CSV table of N, CA and C and ligand atoms in Angstrom, one decimal:
chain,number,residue,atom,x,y,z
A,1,UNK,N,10.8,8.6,9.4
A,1,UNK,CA,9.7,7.6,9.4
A,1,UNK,C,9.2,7.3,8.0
A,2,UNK,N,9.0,8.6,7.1
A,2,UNK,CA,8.7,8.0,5.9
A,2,UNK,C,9.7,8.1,4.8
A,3,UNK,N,10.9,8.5,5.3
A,3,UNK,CA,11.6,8.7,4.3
A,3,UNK,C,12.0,10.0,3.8
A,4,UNK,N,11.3,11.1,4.2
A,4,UNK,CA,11.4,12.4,3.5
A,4,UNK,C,11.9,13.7,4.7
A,5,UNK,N,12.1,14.6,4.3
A,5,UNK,CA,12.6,15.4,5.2
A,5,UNK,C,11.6,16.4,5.5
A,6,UNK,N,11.5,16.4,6.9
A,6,UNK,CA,9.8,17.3,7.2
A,6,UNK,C,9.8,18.5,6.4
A,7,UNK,N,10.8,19.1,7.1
A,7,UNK,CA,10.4,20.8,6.3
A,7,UNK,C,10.2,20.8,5.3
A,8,UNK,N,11.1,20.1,4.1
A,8,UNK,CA,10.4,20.5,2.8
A,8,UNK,C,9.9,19.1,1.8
A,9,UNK,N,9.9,17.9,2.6
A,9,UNK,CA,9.2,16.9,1.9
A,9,UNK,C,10.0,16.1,0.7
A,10,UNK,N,11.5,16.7,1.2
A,10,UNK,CA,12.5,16.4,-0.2
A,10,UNK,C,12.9,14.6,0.6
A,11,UNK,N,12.6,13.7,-0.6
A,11,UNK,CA,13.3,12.2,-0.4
A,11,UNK,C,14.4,12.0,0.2
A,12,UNK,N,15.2,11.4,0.9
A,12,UNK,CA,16.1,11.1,1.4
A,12,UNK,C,17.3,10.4,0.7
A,13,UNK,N,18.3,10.5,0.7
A,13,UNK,CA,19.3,10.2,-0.2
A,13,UNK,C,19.1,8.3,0.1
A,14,UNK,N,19.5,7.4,-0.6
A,14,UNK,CA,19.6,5.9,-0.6
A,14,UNK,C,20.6,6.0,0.6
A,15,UNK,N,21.8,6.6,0.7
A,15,UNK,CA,22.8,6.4,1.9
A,15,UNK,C,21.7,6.8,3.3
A,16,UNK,N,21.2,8.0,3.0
A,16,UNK,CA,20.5,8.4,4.4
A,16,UNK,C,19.2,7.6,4.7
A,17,UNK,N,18.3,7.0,3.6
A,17,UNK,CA,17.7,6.2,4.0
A,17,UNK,C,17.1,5.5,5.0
A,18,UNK,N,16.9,5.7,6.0
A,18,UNK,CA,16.6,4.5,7.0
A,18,UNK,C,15.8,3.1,6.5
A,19,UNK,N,16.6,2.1,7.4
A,19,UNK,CA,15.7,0.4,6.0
A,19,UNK,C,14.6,0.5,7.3
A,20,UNK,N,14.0,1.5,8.0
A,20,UNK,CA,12.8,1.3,8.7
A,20,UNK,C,11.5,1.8,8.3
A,21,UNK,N,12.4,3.1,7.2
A,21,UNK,CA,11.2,3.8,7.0
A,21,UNK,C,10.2,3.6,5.7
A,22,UNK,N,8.8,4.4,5.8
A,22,UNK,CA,7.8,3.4,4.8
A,22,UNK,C,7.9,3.4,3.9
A,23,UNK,N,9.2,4.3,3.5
A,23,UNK,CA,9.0,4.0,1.5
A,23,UNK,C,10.2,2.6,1.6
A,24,UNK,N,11.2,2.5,2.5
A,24,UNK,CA,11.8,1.3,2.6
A,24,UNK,C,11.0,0.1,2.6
A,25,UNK,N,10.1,0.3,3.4
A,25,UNK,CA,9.7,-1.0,3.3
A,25,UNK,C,8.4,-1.3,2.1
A,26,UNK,N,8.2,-0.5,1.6
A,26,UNK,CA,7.3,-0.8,0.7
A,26,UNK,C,7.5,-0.5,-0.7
A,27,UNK,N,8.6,0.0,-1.1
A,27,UNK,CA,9.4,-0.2,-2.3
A,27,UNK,C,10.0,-1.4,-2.5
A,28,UNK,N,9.4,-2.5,-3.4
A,28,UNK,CA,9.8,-3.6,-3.2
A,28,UNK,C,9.9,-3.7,-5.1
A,29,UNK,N,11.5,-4.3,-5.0
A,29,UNK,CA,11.7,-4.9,-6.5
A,29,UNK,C,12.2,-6.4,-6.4
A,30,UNK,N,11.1,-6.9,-7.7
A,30,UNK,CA,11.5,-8.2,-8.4
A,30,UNK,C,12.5,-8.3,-9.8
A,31,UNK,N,13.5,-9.2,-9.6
A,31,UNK,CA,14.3,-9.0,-10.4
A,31,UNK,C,14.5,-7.9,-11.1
A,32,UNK,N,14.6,-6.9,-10.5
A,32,UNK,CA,15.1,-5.4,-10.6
A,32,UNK,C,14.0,-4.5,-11.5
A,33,UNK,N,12.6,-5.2,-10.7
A,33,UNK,CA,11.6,-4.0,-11.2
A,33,UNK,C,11.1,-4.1,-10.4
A,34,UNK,N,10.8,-2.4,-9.9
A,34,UNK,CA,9.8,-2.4,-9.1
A,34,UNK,C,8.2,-2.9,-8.8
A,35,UNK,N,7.8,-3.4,-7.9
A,35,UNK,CA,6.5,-4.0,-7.9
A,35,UNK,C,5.7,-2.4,-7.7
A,36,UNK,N,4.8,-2.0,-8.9
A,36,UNK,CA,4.3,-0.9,-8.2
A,36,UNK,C,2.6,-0.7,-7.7
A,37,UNK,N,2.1,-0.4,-7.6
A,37,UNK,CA,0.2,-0.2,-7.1
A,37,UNK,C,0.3,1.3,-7.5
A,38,UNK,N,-1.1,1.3,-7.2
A,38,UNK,CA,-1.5,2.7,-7.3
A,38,UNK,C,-3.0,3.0,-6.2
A,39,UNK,N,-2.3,4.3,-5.4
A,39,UNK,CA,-2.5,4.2,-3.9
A,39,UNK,C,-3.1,5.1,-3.4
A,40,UNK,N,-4.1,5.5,-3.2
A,40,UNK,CA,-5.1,6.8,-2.3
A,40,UNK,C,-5.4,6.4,-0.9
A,41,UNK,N,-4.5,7.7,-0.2
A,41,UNK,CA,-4.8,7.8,1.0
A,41,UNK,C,-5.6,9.0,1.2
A,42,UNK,N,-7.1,8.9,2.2
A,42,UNK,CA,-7.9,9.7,2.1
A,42,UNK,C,-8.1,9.5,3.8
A,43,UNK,N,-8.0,11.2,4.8
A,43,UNK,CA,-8.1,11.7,5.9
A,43,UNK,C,-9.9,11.3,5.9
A,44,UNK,N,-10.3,10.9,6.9
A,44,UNK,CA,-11.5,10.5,7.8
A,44,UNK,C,-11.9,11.0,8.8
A,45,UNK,N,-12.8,10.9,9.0
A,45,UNK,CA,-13.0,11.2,10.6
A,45,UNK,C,-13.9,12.4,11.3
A,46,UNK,N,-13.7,12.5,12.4
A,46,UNK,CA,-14.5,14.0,13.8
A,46,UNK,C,-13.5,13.7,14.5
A,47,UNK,N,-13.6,14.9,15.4
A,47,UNK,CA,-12.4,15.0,16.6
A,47,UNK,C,-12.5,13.5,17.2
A,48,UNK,N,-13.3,12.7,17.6
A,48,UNK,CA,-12.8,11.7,18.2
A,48,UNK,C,-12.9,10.6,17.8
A,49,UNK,N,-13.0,10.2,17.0
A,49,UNK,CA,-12.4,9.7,15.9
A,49,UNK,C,-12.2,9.3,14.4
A,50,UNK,N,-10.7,9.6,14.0
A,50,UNK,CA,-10.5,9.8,12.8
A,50,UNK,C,-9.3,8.8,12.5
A,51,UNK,N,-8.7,9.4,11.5
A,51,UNK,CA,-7.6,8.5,10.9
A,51,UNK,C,-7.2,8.7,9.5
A,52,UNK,N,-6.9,7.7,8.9
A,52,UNK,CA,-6.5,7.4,7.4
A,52,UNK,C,-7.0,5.9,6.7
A,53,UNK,N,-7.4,6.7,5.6
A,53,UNK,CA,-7.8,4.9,5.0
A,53,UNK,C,-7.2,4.7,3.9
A,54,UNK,N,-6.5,3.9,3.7
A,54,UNK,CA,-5.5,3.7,2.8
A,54,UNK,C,-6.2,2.6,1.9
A,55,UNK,N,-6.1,2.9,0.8
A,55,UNK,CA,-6.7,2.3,-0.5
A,55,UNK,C,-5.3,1.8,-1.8
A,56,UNK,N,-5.0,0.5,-1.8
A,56,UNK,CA,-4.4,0.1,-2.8
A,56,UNK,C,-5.0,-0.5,-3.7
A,57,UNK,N,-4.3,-0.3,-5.4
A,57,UNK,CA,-5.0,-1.1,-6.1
A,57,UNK,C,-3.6,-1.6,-6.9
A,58,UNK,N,-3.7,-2.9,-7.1
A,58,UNK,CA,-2.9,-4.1,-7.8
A,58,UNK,C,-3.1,-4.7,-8.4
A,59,UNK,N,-2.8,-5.0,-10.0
A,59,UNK,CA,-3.2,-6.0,-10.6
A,59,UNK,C,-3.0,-7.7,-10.2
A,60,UNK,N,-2.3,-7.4,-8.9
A,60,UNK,CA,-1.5,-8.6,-8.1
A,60,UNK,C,-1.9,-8.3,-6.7
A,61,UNK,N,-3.2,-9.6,-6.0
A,61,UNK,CA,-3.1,-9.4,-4.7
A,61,UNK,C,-1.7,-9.4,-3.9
A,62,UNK,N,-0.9,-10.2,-4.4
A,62,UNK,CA,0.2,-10.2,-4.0
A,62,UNK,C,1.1,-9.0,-3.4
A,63,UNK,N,1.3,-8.2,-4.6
A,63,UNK,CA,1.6,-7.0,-4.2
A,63,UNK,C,1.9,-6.5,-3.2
A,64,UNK,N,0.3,-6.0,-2.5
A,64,UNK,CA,-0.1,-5.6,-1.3
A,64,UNK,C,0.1,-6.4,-0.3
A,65,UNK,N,-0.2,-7.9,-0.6
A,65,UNK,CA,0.1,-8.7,0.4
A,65,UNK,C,2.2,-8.5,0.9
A,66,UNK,N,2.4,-8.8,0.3
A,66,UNK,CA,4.4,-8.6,0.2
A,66,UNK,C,4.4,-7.3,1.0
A,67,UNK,N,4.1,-6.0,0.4
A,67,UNK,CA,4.2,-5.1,1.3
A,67,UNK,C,3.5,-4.5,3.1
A,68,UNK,N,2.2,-5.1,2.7
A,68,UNK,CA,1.8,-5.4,4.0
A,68,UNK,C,2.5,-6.4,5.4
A,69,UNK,N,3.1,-7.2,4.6
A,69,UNK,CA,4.0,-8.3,5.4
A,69,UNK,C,5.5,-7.5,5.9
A,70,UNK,N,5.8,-6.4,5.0
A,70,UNK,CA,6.8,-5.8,4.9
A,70,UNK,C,7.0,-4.9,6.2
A,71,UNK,N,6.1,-4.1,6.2
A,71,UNK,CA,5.3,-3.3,6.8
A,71,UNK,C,5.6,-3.9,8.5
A,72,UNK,N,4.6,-4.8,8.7
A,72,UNK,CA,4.4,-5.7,9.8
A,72,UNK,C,5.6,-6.2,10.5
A,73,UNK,N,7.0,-6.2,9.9
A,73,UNK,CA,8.2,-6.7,10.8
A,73,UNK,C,8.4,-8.6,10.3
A,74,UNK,N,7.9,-8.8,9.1
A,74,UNK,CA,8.1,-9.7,8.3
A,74,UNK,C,9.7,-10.6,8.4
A,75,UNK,N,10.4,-9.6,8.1
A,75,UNK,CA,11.7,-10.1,8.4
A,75,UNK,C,12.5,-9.3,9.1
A,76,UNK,N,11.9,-8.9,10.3
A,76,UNK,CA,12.3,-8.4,11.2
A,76,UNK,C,13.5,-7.1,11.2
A,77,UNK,N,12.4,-6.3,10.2
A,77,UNK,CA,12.9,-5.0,10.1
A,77,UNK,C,11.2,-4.2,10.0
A,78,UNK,N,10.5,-3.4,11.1
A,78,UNK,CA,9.4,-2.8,11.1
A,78,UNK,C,9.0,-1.2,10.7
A,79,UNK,N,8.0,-1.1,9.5
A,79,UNK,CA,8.1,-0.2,9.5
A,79,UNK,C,7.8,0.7,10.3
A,80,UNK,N,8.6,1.9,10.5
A,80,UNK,CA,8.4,3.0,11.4
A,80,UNK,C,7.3,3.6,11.7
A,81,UNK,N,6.2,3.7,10.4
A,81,UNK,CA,4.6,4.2,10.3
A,81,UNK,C,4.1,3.4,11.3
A,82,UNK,N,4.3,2.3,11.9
A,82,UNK,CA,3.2,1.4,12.6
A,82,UNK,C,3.5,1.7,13.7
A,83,UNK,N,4.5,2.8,14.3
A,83,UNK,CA,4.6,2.7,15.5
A,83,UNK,C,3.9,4.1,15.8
A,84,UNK,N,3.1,4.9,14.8
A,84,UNK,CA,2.3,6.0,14.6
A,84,UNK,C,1.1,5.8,14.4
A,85,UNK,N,0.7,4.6,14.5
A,85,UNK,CA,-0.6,4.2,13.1
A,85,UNK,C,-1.2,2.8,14.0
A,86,UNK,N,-2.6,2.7,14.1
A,86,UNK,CA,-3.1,1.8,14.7
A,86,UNK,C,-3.9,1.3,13.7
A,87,UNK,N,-3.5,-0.2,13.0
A,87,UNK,CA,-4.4,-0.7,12.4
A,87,UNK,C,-6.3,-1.1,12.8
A,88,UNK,N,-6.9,-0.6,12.0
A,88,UNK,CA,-8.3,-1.1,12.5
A,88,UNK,C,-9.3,-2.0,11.9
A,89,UNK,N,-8.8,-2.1,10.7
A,89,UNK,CA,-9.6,-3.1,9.8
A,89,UNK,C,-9.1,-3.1,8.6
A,90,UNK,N,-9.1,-4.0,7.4
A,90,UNK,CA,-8.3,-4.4,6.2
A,90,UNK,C,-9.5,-5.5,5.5
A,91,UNK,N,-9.2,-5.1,4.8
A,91,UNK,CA,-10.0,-6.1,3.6
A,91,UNK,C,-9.1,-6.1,1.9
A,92,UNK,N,-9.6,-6.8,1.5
A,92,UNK,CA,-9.2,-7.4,0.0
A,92,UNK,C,-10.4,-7.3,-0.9
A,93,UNK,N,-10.3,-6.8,-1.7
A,93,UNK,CA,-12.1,-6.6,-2.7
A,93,UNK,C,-11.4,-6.9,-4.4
A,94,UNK,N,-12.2,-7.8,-4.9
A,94,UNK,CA,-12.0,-8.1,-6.1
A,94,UNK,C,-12.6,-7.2,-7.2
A,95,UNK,N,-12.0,-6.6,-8.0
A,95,UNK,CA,-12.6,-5.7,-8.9
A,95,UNK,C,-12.4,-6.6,-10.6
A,96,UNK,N,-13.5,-7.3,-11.2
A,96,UNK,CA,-13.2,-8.3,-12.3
A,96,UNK,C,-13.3,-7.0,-13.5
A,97,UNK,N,-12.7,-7.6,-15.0
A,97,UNK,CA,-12.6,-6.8,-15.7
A,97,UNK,C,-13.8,-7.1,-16.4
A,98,UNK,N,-14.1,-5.9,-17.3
A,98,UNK,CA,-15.8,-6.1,-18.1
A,98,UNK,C,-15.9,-7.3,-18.7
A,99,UNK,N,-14.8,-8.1,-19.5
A,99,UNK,CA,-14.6,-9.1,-20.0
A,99,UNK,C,-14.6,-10.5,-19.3
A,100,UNK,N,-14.4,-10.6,-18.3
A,100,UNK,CA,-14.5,-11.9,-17.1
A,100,UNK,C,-15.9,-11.3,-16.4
A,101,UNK,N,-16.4,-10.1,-16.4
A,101,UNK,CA,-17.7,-10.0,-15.7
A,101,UNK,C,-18.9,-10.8,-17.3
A,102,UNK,N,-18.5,-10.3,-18.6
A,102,UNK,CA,-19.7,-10.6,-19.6
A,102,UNK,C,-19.2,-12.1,-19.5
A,103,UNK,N,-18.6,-13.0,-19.0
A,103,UNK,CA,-19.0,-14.2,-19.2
A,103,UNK,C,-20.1,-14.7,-18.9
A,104,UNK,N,-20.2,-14.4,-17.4
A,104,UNK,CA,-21.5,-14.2,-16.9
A,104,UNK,C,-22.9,-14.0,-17.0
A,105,UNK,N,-22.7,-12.8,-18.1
A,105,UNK,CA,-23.9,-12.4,-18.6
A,105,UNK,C,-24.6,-13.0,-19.3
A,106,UNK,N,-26.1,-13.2,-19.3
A,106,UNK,CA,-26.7,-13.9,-20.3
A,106,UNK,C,-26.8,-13.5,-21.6
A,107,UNK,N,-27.2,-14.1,-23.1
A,107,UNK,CA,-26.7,-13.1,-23.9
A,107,UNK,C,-28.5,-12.1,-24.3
A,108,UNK,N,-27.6,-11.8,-24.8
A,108,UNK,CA,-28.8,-10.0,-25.3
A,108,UNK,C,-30.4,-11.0,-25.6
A,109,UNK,N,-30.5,-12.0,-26.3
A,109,UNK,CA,-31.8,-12.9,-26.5
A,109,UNK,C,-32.2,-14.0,-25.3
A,110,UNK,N,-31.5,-13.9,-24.7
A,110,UNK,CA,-31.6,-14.7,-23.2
A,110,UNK,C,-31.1,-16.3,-23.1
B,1,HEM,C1,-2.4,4.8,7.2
B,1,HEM,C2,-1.5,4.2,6.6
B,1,HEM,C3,-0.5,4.8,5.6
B,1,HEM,C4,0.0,6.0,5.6
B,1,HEM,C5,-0.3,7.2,6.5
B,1,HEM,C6,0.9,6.0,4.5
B,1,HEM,C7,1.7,7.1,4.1
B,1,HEM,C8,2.5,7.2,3.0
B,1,HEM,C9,3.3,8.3,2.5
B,1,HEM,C10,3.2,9.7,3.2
B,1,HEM,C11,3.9,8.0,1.4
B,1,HEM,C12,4.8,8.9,0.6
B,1,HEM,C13,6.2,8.5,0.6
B,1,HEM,C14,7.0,9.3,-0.4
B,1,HEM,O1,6.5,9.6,-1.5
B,1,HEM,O2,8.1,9.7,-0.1
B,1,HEM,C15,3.6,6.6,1.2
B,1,HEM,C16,4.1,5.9,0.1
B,1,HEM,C17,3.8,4.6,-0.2
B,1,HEM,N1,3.0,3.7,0.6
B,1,HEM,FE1,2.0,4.2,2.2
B,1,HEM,N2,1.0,4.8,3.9
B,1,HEM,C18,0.1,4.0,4.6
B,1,HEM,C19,-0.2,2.7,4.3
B,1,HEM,C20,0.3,1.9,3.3
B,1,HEM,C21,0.0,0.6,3.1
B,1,HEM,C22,-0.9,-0.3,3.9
B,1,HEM,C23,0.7,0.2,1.9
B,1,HEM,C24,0.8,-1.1,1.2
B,1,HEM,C25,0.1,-2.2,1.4
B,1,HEM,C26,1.5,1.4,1.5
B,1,HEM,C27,2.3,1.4,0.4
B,1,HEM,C28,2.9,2.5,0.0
B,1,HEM,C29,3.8,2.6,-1.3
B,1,HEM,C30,4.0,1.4,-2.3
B,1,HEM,C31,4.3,3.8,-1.3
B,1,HEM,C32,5.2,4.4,-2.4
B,1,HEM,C33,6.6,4.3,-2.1
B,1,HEM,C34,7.5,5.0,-3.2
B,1,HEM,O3,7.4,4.5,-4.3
B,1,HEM,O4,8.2,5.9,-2.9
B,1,HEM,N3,1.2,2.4,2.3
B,1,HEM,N4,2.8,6.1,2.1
């Protein structure tokens, strides 16, 4: 399902691969570079209910978008996580850089 081998977490060869599982579908290259994010998944919850909240960050909404689509059975290859995993809510949050935020700002004499 994700690509790794339970017991010891070792990656799967490219031949053994399955094109269902999550690093399949979310390893995604453009013109032979990888698109990559950088990604915290953080366990939640009480016994009745819990989960995982998965946090991407991208300099490219896109990114996430592509692999989320990926994910979902896009081109009608699904990844195998979703058949483990019940989505419950998603959002998009804009984080600007200090330089597109001081445009904004008024200056230091008002
Ligand atoms: C609750 C939901 C999710 C769980 C439990 C989960 C779990 C995992 C796990 C265990 C890996 C490690 C695979 C490895 O290193 O072999 C992984 C990798 C990854 N996941 Fe997820 N994931 C979730 C949601 C997502 C979502 C929503 C996205 C993108 C929008 C995503 C993108 C990625 C990417 C890009 C990798 C790295 C693949 C690689 O470079 O090997 N994941 N995920």
């Amino acid at each position: 399902m994700i690509g790794r081998t339970k017991a010891d977490s070792v990656e799967l060869d490219e031949a053994a691969m399955p094109a269902t599982s999550h690093v399949s579908r979310t390893v995604v290259e453009e013109d032979g570079e990888e698109l990559k994010i950088f990604r915290r998944n953080t366990a939640f919850g009480t016994i009745t209910e819990h989960g995982t909240m998965f946090v991407g960050f991208s300099s490219e909404q896109r990114r996430l978008e592509i692999m989320l689509r990926r994910m979902a059975d896009d081109d009608g290859v699904r990844d195998a996580l979703t058949h483990y995993t019940t989505p419950v809510t998603g959002a998009y949050y804009l984080i600007p850089s200090v330089p597109a935020l001081s445009r904004f700002a008024p200056d230091e004499d008002g």
